[in-house]
mmCIF file of C-alpha atoms in Angstrom:
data_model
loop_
_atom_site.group_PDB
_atom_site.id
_atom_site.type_symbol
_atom_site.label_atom_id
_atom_site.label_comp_id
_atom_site.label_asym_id
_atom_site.label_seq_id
_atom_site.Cartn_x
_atom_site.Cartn_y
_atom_site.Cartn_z
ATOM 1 C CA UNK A 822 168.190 82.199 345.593
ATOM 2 C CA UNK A 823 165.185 83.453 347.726
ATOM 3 C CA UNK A 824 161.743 82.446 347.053
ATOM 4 C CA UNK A 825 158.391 83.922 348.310
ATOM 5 C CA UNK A 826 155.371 81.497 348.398
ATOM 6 C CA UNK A 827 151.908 83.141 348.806
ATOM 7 C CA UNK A 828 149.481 80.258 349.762
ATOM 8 C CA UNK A 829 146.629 81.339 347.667
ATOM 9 C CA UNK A 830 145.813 83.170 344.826
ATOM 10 C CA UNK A 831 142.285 83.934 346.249
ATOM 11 C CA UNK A 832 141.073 84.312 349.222
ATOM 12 C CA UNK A 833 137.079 85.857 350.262
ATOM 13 C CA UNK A 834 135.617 86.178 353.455
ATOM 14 C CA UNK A 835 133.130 88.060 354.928
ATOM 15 C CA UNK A 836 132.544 91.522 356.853
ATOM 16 C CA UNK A 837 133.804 91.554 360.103
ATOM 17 C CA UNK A 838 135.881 87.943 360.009
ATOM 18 C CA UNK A 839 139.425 87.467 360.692
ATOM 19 C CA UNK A 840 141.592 87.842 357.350
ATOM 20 C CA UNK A 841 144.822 85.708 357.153
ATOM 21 C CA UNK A 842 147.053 85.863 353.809
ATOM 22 C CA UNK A 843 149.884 83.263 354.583
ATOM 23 C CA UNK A 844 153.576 84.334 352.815
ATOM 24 C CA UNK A 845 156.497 82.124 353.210
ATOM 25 C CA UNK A 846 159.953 82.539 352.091
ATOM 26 C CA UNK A 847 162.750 80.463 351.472
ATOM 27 C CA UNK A 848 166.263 81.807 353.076
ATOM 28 C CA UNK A 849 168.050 80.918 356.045
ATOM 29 C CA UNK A 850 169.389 83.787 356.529
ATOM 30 C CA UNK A 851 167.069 86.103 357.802
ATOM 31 C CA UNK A 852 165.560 88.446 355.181
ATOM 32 C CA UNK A 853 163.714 91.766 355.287
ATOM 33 C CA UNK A 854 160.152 91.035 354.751
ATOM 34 C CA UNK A 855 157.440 93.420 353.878
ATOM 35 C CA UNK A 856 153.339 93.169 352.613
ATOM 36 C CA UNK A 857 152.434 95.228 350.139
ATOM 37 C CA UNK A 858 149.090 96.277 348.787
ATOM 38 C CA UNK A 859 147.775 96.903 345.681
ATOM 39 C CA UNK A 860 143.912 98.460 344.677
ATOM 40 C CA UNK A 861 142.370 98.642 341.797
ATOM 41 C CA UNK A 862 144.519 100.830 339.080
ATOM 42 C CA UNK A 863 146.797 101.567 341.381
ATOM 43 C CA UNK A 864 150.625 101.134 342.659
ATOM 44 C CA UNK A 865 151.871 99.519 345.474
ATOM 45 C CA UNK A 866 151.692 100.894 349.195
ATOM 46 C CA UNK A 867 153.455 99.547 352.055
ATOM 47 C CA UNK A 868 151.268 97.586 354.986
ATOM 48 C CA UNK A 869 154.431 97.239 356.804
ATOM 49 C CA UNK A 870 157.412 95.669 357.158
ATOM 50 C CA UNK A 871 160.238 94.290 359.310
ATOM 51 C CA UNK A 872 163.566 94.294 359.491
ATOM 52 C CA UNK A 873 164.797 94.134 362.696
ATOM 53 C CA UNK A 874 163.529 93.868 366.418
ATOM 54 C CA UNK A 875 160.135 92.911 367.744
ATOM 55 C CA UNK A 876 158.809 89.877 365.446
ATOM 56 C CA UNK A 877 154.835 90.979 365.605
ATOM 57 C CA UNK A 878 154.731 93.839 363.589
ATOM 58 C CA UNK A 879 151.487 96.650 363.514
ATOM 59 C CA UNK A 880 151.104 98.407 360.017
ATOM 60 C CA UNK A 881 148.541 100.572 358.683
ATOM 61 C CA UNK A 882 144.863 100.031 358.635
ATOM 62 C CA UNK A 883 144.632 97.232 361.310
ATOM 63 C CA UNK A 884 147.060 94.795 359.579
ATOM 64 C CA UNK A 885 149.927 92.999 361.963
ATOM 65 C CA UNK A 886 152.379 90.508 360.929
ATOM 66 C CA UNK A 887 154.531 87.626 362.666
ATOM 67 C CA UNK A 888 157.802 87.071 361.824
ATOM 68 C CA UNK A 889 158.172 83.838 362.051
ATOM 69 C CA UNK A 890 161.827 82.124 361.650
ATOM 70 C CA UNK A 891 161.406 78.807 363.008
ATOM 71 C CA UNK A 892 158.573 78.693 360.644
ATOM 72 C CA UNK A 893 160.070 80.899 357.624
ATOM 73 C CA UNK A 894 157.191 82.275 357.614
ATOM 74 C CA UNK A 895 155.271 86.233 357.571
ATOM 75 C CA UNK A 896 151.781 85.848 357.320
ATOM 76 C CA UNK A 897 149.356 88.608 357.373
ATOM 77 C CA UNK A 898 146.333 89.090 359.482
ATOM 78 C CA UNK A 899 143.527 91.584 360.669
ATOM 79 C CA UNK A 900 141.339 90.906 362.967
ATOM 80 C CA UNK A 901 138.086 91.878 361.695
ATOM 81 C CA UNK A 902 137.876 92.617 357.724
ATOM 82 C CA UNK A 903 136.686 95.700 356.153
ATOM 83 C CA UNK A 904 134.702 96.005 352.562
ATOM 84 C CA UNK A 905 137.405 98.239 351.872
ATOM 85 C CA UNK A 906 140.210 95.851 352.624
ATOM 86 C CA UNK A 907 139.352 94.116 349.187
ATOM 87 C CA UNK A 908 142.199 94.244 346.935
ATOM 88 C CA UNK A 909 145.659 92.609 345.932
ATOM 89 C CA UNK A 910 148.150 91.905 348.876
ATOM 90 C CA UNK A 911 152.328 91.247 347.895
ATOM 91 C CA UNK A 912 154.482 89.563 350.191
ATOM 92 C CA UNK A 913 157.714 90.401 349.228
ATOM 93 C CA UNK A 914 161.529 89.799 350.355
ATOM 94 C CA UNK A 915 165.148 90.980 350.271
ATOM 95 C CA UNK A 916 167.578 88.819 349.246
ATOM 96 C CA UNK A 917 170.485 88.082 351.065
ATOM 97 C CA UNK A 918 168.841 89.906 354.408
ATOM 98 C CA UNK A 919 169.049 93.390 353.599
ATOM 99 C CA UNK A 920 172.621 94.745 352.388
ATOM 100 C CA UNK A 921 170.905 93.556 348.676
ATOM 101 C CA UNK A 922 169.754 95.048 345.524
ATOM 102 C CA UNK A 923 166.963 93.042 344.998
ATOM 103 C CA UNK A 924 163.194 92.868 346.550
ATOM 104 C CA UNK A 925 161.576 89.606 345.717
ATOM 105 C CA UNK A 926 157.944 89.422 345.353
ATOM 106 C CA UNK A 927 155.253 86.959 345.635
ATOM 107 C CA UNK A 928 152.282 85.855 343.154
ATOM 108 C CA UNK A 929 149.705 88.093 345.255
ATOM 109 C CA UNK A 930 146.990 87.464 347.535
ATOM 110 C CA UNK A 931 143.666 89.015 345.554
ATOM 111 C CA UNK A 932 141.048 89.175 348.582
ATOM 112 C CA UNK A 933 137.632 89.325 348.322
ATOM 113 C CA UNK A 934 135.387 91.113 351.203
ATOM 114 C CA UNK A 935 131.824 89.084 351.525
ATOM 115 C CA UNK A 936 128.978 91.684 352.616
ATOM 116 C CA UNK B 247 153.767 114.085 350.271
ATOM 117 C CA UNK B 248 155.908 111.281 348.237
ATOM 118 C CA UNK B 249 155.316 111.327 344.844
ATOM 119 C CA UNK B 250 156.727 109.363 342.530
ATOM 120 C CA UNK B 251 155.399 109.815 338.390
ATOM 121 C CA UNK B 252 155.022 107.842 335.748
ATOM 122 C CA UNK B 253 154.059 110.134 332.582
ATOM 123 C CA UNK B 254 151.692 107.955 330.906
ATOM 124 C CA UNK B 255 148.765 105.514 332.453
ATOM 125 C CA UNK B 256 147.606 103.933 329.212
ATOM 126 C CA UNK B 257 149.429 103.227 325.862
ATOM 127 C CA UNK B 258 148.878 101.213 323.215
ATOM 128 C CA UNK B 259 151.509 100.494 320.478
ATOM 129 C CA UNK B 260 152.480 98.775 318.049
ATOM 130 C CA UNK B 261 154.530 95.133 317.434
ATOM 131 C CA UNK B 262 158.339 96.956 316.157
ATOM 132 C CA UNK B 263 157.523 100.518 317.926
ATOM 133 C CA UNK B 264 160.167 102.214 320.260
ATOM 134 C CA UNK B 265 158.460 102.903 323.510
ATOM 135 C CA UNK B 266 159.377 105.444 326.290
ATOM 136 C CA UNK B 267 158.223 104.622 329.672
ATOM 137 C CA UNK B 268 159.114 107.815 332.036
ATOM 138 C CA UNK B 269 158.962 107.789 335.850
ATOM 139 C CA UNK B 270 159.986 110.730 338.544
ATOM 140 C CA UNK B 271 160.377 111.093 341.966
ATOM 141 C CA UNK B 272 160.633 114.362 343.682
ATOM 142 C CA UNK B 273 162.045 112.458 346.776
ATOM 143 C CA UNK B 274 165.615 112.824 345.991
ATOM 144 C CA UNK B 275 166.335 109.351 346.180
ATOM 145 C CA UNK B 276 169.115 107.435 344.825
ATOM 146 C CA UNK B 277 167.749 104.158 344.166
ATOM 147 C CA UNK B 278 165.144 103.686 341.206
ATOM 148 C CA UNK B 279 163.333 100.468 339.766
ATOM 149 C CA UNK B 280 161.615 99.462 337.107
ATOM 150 C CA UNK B 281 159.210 96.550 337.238
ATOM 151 C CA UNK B 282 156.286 94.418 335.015
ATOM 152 C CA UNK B 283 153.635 93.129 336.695
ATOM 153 C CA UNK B 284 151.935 90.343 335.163
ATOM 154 C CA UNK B 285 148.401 88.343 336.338
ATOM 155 C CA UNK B 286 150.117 84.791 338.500
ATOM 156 C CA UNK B 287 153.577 86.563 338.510
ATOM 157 C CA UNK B 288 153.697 88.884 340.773
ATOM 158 C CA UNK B 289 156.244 91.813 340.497
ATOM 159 C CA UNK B 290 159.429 91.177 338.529
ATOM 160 C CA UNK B 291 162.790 93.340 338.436
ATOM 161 C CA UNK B 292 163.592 94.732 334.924
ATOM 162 C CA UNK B 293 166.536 97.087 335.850
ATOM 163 C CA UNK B 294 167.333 99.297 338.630
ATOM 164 C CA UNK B 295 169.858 102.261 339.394
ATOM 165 C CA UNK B 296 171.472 103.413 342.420
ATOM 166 C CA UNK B 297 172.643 106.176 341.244
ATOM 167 C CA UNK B 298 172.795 108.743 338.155
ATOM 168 C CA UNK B 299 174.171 107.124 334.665
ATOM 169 C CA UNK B 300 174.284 103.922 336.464
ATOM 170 C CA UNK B 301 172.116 100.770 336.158
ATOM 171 C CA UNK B 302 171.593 97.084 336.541
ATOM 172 C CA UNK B 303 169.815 94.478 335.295
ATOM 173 C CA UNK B 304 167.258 93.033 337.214
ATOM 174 C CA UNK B 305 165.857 89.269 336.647
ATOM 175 C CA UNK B 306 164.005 90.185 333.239
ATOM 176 C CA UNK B 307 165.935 92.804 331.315
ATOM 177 C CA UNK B 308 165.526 91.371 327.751
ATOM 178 C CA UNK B 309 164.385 93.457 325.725
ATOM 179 C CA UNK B 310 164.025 96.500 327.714
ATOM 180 C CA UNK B 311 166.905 99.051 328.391
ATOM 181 C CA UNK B 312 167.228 101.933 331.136
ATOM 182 C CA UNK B 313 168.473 105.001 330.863
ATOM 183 C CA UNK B 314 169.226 107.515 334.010
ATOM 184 C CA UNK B 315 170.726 111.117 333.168
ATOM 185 C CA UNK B 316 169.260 112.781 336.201
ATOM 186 C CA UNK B 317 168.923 111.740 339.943
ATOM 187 C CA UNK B 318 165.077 112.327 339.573
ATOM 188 C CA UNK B 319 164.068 110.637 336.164
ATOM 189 C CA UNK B 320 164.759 106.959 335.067
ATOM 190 C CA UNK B 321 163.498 105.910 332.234
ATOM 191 C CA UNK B 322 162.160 102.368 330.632
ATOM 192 C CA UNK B 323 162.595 101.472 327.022
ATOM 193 C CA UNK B 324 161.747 98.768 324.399
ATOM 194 C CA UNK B 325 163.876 99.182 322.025
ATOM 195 C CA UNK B 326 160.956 97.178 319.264
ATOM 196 C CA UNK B 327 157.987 96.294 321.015
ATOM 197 C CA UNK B 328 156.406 92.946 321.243
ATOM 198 C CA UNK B 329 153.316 91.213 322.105
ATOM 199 C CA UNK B 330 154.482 89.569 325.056
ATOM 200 C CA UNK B 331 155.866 93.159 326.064
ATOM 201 C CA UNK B 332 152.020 93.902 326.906
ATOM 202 C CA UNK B 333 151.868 94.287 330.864
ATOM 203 C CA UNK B 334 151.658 96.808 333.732
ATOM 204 C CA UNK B 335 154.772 98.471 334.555
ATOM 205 C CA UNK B 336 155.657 100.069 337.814
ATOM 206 C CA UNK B 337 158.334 102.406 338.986
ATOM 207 C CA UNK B 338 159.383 102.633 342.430
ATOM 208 C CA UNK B 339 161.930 104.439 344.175
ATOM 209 C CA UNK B 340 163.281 104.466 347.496
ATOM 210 C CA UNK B 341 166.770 106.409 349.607
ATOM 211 C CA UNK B 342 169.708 104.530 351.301
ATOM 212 C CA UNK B 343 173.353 103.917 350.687
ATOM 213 C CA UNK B 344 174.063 100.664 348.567
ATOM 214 C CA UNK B 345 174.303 98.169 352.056
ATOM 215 C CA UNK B 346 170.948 99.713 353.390
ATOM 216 C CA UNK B 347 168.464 99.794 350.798
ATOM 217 C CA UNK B 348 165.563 98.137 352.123
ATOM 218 C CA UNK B 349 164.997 99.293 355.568
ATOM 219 C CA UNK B 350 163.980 101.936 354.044
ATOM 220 C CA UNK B 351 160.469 102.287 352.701
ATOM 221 C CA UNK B 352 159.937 101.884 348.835
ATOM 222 C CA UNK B 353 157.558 104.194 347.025
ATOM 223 C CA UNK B 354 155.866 103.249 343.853
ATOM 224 C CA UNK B 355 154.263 104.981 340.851
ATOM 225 C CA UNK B 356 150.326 104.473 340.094
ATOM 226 C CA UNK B 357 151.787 102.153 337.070
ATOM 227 C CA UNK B 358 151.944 102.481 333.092
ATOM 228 C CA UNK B 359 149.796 99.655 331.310
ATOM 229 C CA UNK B 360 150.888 98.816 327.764
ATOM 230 C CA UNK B 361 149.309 97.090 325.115
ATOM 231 C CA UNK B 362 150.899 96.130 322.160
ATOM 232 C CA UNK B 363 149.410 95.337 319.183
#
């Protein structure tokens, strides 16, 4: 069965520095992958996601991912971190590359903005 | 905009209490989910339905059962609640035939957190 590996319950780092949350799953067969994220008393909104296609992938409010399958590996990044970007990231992936009932999530990412 | 409802934010009940957990998505979409979300976990499957009066069980569904009379409402229930019952629960929904489910984006509810006592 699949398996998502967040490296990293916590991670902090300050204003302006590079933010990398590392996600690795377990399949050969290529799955969907997707981040989610998660403030405080909220649900879940999608970053991004891929499926098919182009393996660096832009999502919302500066985030990219690299699809990685050499690597099984979809790790997040921004370039320069925000105070607002504090909050709880979810790798998650579909079992059995798409044609699947199931999304499979990760332990979360909780990240911590330095001022 | 998306929306997709979950009735109540807060409860607390008590250990041997039936408890109703209602989401609903004005999205039309045929594929529902119900998960707990618990501190080290992550997000775990309780049940999901692709379609009305049908569901399946997810990787956690002890416990809990589903029930979905109309495309728009799926509902979450203990059937007698128990400490280790006490989480966050999420709803999500999201459109798509059975064989294309997740390129499609899922859409969750702002989450239900129950205590039980």
């Amino acid at each position: 069965a699949q398996s998502v590996t967040q490296l990293g319950s916590h991670v902090s780092v300050s204003e302006g520095a590079l933010v990398l949350l590392r996600c690795n799953y377990s399949s050969s067969v290529p799955p969907y992958l997707f981040w989610y994220v998660q403030y405080p008393n909220q649900g879940l909104q999608l970053l991004l996601k891929y499926t098919t296609g182009a393996t660096l992938v832009k999502g919302i409010n500066g985030f990219e991912a690299e699809f990685k399958k050499s690597e099984t590996s979809f790790h997040l990044t921004k370039p320069s971190a925000h105070m607002s970007d504090a909050a709880e990231y979810f790798c998650a992936v579909t079992e059995g590359g798409g044609a699947t009932n199931k999304l499979i999530f990760g332990t979360g990412t909780l990240l911590a903005v330095q001022p | 905009d998306v929306k997709v409802t979950q009735s109540s934010r807060y409860l607390v009940k008590r250990t041997g209490e039936k408890v109703f957990l209602e989401c609903v998505q004005d999205m039309d979409h045929e594929n529902m989910f119900w998960y707990r979300q618990d501190p080290g976990l992550g997000l775990r499957l309780i049940y999901f339905s692709y379609d009305v009066k049908m569901k399946e069980k997810g990787d956690i569904p002890e416990g809990y059962s589903v029930s979905r009379e109309k495309k728009e409402r799926f509902s979450l229930i203990l059937e007698s609640a128990s400490t280790n019952q006490t989480s966050m629960y999420l709803c999500a929904s999201t459109p798509g035939t059975n064989d294309r489910v997740w390129g499609n984006t899922i859409y969750f509810g702002e989450g239900s957190w129950l205590t039980v006592v």
